CSV table of C-alpha atoms and ligand atoms in Angstrom, one decimal:
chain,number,residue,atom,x,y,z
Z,1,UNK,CA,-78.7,233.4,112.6
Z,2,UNK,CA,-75.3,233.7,113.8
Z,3,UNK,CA,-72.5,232.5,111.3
Z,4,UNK,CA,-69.2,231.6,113.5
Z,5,UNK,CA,-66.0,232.1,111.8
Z,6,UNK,CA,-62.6,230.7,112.7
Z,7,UNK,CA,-60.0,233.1,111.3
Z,8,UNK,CA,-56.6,231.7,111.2
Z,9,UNK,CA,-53.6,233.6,109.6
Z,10,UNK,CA,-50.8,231.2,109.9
Z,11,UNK,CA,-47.1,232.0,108.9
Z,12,UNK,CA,-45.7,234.2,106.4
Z,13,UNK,CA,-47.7,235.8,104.0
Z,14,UNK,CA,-50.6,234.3,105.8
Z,15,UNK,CA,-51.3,237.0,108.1
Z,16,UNK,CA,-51.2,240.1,105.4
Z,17,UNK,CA,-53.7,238.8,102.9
Z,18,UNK,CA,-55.6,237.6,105.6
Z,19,UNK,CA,-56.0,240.7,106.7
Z,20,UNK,CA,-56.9,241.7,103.1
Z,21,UNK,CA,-59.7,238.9,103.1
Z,22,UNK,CA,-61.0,240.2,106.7
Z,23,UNK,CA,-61.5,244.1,105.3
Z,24,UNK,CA,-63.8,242.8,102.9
Z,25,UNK,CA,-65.5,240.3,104.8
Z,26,UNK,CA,-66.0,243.1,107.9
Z,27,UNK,CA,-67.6,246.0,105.2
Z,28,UNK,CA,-69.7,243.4,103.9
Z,29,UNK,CA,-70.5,241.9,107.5
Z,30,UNK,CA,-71.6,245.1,108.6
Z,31,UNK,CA,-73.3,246.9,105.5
Z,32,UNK,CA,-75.2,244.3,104.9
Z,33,UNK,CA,-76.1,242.4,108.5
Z,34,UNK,CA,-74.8,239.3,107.6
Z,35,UNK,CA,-74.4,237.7,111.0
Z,36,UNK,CA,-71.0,236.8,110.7
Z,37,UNK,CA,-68.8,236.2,114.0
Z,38,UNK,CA,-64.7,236.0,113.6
Z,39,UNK,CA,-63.1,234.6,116.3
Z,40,UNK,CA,-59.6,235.5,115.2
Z,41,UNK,CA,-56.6,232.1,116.0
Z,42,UNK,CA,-53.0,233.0,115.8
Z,43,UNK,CA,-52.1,229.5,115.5
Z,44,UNK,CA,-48.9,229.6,113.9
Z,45,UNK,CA,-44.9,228.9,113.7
Z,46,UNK,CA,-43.8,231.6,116.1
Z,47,UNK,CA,-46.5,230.1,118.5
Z,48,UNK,CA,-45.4,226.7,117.6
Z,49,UNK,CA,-41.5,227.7,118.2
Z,50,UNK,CA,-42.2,229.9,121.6
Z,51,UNK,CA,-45.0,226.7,123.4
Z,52,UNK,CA,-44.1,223.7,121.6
Z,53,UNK,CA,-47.6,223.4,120.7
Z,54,UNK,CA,-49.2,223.7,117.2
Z,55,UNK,CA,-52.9,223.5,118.3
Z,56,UNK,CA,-54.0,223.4,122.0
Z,57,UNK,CA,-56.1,220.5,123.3
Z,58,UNK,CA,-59.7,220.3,122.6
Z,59,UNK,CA,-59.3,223.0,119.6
Z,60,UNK,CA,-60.3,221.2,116.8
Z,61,UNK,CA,-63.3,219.4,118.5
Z,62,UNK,CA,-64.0,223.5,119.4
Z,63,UNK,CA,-63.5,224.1,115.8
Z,64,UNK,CA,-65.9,220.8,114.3
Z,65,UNK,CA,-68.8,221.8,117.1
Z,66,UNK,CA,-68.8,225.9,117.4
Z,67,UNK,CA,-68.1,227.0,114.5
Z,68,UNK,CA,-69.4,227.1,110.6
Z,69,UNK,CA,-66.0,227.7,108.8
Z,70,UNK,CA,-62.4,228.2,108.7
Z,71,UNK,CA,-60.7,231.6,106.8
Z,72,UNK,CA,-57.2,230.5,106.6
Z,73,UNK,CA,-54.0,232.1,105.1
Z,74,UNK,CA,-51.4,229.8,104.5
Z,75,UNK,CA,-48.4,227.8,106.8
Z,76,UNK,CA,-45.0,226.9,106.5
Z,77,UNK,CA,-41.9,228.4,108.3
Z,78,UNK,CA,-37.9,227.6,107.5
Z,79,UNK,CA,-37.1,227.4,111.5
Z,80,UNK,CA,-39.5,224.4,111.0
Z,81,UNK,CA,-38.2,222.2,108.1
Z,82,UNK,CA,-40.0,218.8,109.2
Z,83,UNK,CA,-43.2,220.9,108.7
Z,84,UNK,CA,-44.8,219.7,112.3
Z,85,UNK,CA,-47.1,222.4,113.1
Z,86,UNK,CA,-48.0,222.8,109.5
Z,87,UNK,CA,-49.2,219.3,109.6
Z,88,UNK,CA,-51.0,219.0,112.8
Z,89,UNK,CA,-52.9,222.1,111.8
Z,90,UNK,CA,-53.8,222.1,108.5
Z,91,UNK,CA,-53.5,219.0,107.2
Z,92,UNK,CA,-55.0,217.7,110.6
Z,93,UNK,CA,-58.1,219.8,109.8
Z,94,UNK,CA,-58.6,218.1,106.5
Z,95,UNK,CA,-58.3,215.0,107.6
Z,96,UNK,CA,-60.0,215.3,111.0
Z,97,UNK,CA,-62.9,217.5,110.3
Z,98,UNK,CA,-63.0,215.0,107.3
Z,99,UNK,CA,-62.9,217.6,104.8
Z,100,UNK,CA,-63.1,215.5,101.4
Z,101,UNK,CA,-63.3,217.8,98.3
Z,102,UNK,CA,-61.1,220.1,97.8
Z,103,UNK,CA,-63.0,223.5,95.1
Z,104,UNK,CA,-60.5,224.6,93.1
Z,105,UNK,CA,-62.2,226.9,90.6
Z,106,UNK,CA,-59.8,228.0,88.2
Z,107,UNK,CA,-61.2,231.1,86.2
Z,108,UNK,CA,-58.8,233.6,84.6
Z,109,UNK,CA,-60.7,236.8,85.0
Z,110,UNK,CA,-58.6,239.0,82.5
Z,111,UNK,CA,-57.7,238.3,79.0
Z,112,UNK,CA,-54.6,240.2,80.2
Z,113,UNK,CA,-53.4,237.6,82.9
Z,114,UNK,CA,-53.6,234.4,80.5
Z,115,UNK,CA,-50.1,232.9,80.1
Z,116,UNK,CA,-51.4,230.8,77.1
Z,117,UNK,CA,-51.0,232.4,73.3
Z,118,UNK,CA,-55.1,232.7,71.5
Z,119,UNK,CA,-56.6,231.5,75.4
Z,120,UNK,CA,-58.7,233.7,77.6
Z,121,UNK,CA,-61.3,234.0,79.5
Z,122,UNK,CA,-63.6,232.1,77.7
Z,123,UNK,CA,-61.4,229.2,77.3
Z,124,UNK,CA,-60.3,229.3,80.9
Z,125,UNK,CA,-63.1,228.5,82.9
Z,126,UNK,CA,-63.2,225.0,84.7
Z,127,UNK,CA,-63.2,223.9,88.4
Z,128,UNK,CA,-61.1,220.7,89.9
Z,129,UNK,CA,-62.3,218.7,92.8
Z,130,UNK,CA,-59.3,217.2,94.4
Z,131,UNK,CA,-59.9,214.2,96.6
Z,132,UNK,CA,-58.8,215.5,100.3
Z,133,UNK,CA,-58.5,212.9,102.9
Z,134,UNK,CA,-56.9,210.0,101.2
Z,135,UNK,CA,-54.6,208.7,98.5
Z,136,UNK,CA,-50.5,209.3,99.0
Z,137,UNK,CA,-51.1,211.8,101.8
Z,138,UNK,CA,-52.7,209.4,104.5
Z,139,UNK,CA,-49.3,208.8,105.6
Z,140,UNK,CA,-48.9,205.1,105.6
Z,141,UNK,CA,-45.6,203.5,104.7
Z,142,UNK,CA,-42.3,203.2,106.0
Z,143,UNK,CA,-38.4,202.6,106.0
Z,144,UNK,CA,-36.3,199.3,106.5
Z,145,UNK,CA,-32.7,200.2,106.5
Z,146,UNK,CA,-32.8,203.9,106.7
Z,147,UNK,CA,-29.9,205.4,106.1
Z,148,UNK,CA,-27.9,202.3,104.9
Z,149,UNK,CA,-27.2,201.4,101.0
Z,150,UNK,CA,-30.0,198.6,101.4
Z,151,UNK,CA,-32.8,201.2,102.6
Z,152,UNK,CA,-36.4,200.7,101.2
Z,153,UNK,CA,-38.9,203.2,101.8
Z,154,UNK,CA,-42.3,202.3,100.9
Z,155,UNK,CA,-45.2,204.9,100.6
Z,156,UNK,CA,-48.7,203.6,100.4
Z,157,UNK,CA,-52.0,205.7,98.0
Z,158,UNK,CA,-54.9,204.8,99.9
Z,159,UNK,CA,-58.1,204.7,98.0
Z,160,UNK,CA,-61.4,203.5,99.5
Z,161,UNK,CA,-64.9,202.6,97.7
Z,162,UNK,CA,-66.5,205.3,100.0
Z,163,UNK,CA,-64.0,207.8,99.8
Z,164,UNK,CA,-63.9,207.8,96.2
Z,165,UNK,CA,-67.5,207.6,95.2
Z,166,UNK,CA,-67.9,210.7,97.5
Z,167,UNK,CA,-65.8,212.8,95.4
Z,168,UNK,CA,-67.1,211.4,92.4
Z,169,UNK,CA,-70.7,211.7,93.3
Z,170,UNK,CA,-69.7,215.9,94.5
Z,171,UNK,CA,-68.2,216.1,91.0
Z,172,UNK,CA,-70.9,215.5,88.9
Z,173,UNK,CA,-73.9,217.1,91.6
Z,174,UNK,CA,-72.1,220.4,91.6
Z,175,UNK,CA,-72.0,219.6,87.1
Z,176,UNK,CA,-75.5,219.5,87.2
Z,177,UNK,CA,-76.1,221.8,89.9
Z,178,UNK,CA,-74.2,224.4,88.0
Z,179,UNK,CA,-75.3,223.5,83.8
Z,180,UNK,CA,-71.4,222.5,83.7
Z,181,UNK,CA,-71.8,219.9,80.7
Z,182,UNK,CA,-68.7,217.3,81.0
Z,183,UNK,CA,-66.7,215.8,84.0
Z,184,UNK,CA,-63.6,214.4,83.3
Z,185,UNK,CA,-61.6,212.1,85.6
Z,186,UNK,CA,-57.6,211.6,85.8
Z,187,UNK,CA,-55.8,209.1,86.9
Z,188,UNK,CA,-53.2,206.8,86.1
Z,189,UNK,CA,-54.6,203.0,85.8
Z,190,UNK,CA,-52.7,201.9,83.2
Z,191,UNK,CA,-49.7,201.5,86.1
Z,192,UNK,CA,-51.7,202.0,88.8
Z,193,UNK,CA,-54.1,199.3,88.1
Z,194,UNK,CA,-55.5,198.7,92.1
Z,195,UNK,CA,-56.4,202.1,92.5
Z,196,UNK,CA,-56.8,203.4,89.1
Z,197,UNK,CA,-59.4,200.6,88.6
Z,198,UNK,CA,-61.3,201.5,91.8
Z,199,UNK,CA,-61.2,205.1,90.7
Z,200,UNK,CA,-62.5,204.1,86.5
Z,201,UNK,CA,-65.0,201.7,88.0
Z,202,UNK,CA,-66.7,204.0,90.5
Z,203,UNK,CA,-66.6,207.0,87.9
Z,204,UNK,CA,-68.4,204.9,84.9
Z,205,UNK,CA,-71.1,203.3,87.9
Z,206,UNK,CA,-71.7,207.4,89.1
Z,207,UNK,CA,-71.3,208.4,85.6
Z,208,UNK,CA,-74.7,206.5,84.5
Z,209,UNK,CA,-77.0,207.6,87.6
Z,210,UNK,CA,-75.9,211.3,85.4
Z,211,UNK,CA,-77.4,210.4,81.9
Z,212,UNK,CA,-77.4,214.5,81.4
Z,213,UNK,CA,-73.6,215.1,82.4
Z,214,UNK,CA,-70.9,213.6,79.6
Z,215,UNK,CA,-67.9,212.2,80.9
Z,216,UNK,CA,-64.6,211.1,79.8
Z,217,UNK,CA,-61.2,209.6,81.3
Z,218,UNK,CA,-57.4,211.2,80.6
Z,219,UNK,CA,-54.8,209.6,82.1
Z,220,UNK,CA,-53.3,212.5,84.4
Z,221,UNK,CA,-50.2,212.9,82.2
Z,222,UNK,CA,-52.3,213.5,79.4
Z,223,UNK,CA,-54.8,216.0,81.0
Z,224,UNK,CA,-51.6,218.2,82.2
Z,225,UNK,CA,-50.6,218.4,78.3
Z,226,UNK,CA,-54.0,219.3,77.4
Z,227,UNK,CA,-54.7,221.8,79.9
Z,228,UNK,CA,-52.2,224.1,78.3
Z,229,UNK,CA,-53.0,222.9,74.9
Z,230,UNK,CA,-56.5,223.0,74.8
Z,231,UNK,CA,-58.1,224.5,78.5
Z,232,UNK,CA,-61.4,224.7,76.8
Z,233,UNK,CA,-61.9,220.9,77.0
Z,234,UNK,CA,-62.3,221.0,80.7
Z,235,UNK,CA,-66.0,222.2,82.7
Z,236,UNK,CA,-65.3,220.0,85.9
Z,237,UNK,CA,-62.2,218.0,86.8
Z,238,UNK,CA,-61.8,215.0,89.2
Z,239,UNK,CA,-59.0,213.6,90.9
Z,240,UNK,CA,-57.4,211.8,93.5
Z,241,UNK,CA,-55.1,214.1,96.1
Z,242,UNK,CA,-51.6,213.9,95.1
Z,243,UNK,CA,-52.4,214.7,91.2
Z,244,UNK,CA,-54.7,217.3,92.4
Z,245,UNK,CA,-52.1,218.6,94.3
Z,246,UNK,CA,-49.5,218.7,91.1
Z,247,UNK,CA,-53.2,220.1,88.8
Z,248,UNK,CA,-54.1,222.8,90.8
Z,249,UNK,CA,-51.2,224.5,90.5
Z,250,UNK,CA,-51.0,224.5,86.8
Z,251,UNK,CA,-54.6,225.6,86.7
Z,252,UNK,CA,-53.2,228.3,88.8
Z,253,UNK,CA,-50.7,229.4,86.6
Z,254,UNK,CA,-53.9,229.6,83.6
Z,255,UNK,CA,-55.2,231.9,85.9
Z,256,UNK,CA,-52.2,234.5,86.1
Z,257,UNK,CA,-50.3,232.7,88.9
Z,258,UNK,CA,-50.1,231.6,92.8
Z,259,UNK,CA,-51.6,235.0,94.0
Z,260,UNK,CA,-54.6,234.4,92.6
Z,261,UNK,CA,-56.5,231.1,93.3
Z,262,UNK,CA,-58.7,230.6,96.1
Z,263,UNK,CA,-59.9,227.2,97.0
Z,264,UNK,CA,-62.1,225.4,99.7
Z,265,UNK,CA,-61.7,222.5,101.7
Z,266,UNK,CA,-65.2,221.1,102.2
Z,267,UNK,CA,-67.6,218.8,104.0
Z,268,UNK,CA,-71.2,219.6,102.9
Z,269,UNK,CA,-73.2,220.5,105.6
Z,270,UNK,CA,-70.0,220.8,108.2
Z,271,UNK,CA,-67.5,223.4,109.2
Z,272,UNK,CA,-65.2,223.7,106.2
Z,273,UNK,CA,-62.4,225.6,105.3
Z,274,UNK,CA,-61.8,228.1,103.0
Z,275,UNK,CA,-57.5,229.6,101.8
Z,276,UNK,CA,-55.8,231.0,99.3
Z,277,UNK,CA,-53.6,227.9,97.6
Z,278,UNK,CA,-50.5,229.6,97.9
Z,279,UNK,CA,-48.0,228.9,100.7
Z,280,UNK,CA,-46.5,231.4,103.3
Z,281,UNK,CA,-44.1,232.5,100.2
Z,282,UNK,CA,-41.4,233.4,103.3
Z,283,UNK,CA,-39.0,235.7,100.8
Z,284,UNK,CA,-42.1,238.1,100.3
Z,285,UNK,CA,-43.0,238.1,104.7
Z,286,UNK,CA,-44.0,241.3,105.7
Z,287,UNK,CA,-42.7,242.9,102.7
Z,288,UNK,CA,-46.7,244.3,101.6
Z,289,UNK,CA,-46.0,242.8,98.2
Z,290,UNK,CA,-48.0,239.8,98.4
Z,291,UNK,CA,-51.2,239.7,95.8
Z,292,UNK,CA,-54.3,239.3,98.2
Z,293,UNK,CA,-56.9,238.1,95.5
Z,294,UNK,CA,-56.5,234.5,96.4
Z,295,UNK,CA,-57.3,235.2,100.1
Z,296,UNK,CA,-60.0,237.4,98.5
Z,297,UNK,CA,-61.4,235.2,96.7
Z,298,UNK,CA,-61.7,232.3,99.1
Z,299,UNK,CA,-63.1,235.0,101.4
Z,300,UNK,CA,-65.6,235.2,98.8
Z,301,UNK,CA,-66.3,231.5,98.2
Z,302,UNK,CA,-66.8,231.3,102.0
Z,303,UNK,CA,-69.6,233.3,102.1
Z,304,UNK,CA,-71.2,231.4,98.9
Z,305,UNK,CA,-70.6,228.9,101.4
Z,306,UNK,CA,-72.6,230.3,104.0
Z,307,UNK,CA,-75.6,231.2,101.8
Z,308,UNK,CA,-74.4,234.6,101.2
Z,309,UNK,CA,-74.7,233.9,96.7
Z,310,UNK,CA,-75.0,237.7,96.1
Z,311,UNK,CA,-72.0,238.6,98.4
Z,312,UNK,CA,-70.1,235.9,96.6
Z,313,UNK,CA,-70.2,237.6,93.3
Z,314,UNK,CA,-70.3,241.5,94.7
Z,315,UNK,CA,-66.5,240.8,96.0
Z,316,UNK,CA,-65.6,238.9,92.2
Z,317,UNK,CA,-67.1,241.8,90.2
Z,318,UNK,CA,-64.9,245.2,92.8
Z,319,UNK,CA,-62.0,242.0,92.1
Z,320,UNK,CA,-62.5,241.8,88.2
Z,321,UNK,CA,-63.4,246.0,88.3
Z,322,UNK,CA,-59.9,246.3,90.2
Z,323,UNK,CA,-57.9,244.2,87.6
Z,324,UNK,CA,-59.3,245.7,84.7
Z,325,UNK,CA,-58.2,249.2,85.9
Z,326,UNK,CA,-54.9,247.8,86.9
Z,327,UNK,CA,-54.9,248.6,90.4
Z,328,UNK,CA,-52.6,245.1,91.7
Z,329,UNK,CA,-49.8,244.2,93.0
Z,330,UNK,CA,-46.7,244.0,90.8
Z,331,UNK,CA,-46.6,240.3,89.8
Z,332,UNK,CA,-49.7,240.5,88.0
Z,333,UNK,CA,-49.1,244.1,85.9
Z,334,UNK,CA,-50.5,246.7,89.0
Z,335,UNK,CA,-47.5,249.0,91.2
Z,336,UNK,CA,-49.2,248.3,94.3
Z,337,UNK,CA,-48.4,246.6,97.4
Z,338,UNK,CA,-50.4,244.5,99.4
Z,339,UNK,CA,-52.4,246.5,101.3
Z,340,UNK,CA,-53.3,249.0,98.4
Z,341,UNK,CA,-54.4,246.2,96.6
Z,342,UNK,CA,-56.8,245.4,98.9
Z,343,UNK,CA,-58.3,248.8,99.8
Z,344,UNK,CA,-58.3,248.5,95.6
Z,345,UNK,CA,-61.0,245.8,95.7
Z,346,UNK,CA,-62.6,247.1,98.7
Z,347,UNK,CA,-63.3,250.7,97.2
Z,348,UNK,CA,-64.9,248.7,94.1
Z,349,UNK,CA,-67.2,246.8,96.6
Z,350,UNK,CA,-71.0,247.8,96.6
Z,351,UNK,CA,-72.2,248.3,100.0
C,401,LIG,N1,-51.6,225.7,102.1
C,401,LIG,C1,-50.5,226.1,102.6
C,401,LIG,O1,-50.4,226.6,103.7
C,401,LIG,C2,-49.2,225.9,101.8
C,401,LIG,C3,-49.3,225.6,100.4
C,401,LIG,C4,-48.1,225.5,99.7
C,401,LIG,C5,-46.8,225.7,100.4
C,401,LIG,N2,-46.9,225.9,101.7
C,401,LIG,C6,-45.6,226.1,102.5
C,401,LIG,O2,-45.2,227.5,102.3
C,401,LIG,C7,-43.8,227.6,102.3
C,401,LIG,C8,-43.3,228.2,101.0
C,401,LIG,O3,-43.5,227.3,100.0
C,401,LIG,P1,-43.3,227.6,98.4
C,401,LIG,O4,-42.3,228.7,98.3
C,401,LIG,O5,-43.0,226.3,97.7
C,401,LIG,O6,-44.7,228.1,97.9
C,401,LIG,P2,-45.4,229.5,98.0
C,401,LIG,O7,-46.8,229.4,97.5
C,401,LIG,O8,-45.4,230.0,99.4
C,401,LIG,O9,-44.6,230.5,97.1
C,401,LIG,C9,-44.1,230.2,95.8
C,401,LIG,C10,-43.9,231.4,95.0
C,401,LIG,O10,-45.1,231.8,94.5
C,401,LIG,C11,-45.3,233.2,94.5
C,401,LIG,N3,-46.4,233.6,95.3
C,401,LIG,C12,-47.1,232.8,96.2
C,401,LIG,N4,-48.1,233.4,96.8
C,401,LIG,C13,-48.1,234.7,96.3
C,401,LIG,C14,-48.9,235.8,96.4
C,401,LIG,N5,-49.9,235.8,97.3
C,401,LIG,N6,-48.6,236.9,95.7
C,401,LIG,C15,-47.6,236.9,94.8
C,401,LIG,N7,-46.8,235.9,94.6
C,401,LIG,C16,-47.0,234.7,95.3
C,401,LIG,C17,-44.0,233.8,95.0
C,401,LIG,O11,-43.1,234.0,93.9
C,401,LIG,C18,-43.4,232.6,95.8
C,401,LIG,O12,-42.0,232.7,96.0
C,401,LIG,C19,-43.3,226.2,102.6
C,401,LIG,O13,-43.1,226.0,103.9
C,401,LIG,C20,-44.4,225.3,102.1
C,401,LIG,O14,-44.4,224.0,102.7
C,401,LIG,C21,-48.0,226.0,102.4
């Protein structure tokens, strides 16, 4: 059966480890007979800046009915500083194709690449879940006197029963699914008692239909020092989208830096989307010095995605095999540029 794939580059950096990504998904795609159809989007800021249009109409109803997943590189341009086309495309996929848990695995796959003194790879292996559709990002709020020495601005974190048990609930399926033994949630209830209460009341009721998973509370400030302190604590992580956001990239930096995390943004069962977590880094734009691992990895956990288990973990062992022999790009110990890097993982990559 046909697997349809949206492949959008964006701005930036975007486009280069996309293309990175797309060598390895197209050897795999065709050594192997995977089914896999790209339809390739160039959906970006130079589109944006030459039509005035970030996404045309009907695309993302195109996207939630045709097609199985998203491959996306990043977005983000200086010409545009309020972010528009950023926003109505990525963020509006999240939101719109309802694309609730946000997979950040973070695994450091060298010894080499930890940043932390007597921590490696055996201490650094946990994932986050990242609640995706709600919280501070929802975009409700306001201003009264803007631009006046009386101004208020007031910016709402929108939790909901439904949207937080959902997280929850993915949280602990994908511990058991996966022998991880402990979830831990983070928040903040001791000043954010609405929400923080909804959040601690939903995880202890999910918590006891999962006799076989522990589970513990940090407050978030707390889990940020201990993350660095003691990374060995942590198997699976949830929390709510903004301190997700502020999470995932210090589990980033664990894992040797921006370059190399892949994530997913995911609806079981739906179209969902799978990028690197870096931005469009616009210093580095067509400079072939950006690390492609992150794009190759989410390449990777698309296909996992998709069904494709053994694919999955064929691309992480020619990406561990290229990193052990040093073949990178320079901001992770290698000499090599973008595209090297890539043709480094995809030499290493059984047919
Ligand atoms: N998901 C997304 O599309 C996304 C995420 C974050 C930021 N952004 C946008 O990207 C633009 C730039 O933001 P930023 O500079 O804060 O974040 P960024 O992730 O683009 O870059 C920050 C720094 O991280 C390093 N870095 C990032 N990706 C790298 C890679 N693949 N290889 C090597 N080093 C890498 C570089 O030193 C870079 O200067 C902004 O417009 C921002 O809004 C987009």
């Amino acid at each position: 059966m046909t697997k349809r794939i949206a492949v959008v580059p964006g701005d930036g950096i975007g486009p280069e480890v996309i293309d990175a990504g797309m060598r390895v998904l197209e050897k795999l795609n065709g050594e192997r007979n995977l089914g896999l159809a790209f339809t390739r989007f160039n959906w970006s800021a130079d589109e944006y800046l030459r039509t005035g249009v970030s996404m045309p109409p009907g695309a993302m109803d195109d996207i939630r009915v045709n097609y199985d997943a998203v491959y996306l590189g990043a977005f983000g341009d200086p010409r545009i500083p309020d972010m528009k086309h950023a926003a109505d495309i990525l963020l509006g996929m999240r939101f719109e194709l309802d694309l609730y848990v946000n997979y950040r695995p973070v695994k450091l796959l060298s010894d080499r690449l930890s940043p932390l003194k007597d921590k490696g790879m055996r201490e650094i292996d946990f994932v986050i879940f990242r609640e995706n559709t709600e919280g501070a990002y929802v975009g409700m709020g306001g201003n009264f006197k803007k631009g006046t020495q009386d101004e208020i601005a007031v910016q709402e974190d929108v939790s909901t029963r439904r949207g937080v048990e959902r997280i929850i609930r993915y949280a602990f399926d994908f511990a058991r699914r996966m022998g991880r033994k402990s979830v831990c949630m983070a928040d903040k209830n001791n000043v954010m008692r609405f929400g923080g209460d909804l959040w601690l009341r939903t995880f202890e009721e999910v918590a006891a239909e999962y006799p076989d998973v522990e589970h513990f509370h940090l407050f978030v400030d707390a889990l940020t020092m201990q993350l660095v302190r003691a990374p060995e604590m942590f198997e699976v992580i949830v929390t709510n989208n903004m301190f997700g956001d502020i999470v995932t990239d210090l589990g980033a930096a664990l894992q040797g830096g921006l370059g190399m995390a892949a994530s997913g943004n995911l609806h079981p069962g739906r179209v969902s989307l799978f990028e690197p977590i870096h931005g469009s880094a616009p210093k580095y734009t067509g400079q072939n010095v950006a690390n492609p691992i992150g794009a190759i990895l989410s390449a990777a956990m698309m296909l996992e995605y998709l069904g494709f288990g053994e694919e999955c973990a064929a691309i992480e062992r020619a990406v561990v095999a290229a990193i052990e022999a040093g073949e990178t790009t320079k901001e992770i110990g290698g000499s090599l540029g973008t595209k090297a890097a890539g043709e480094a993982i995809l030499r290493r990559l059984e047919g």
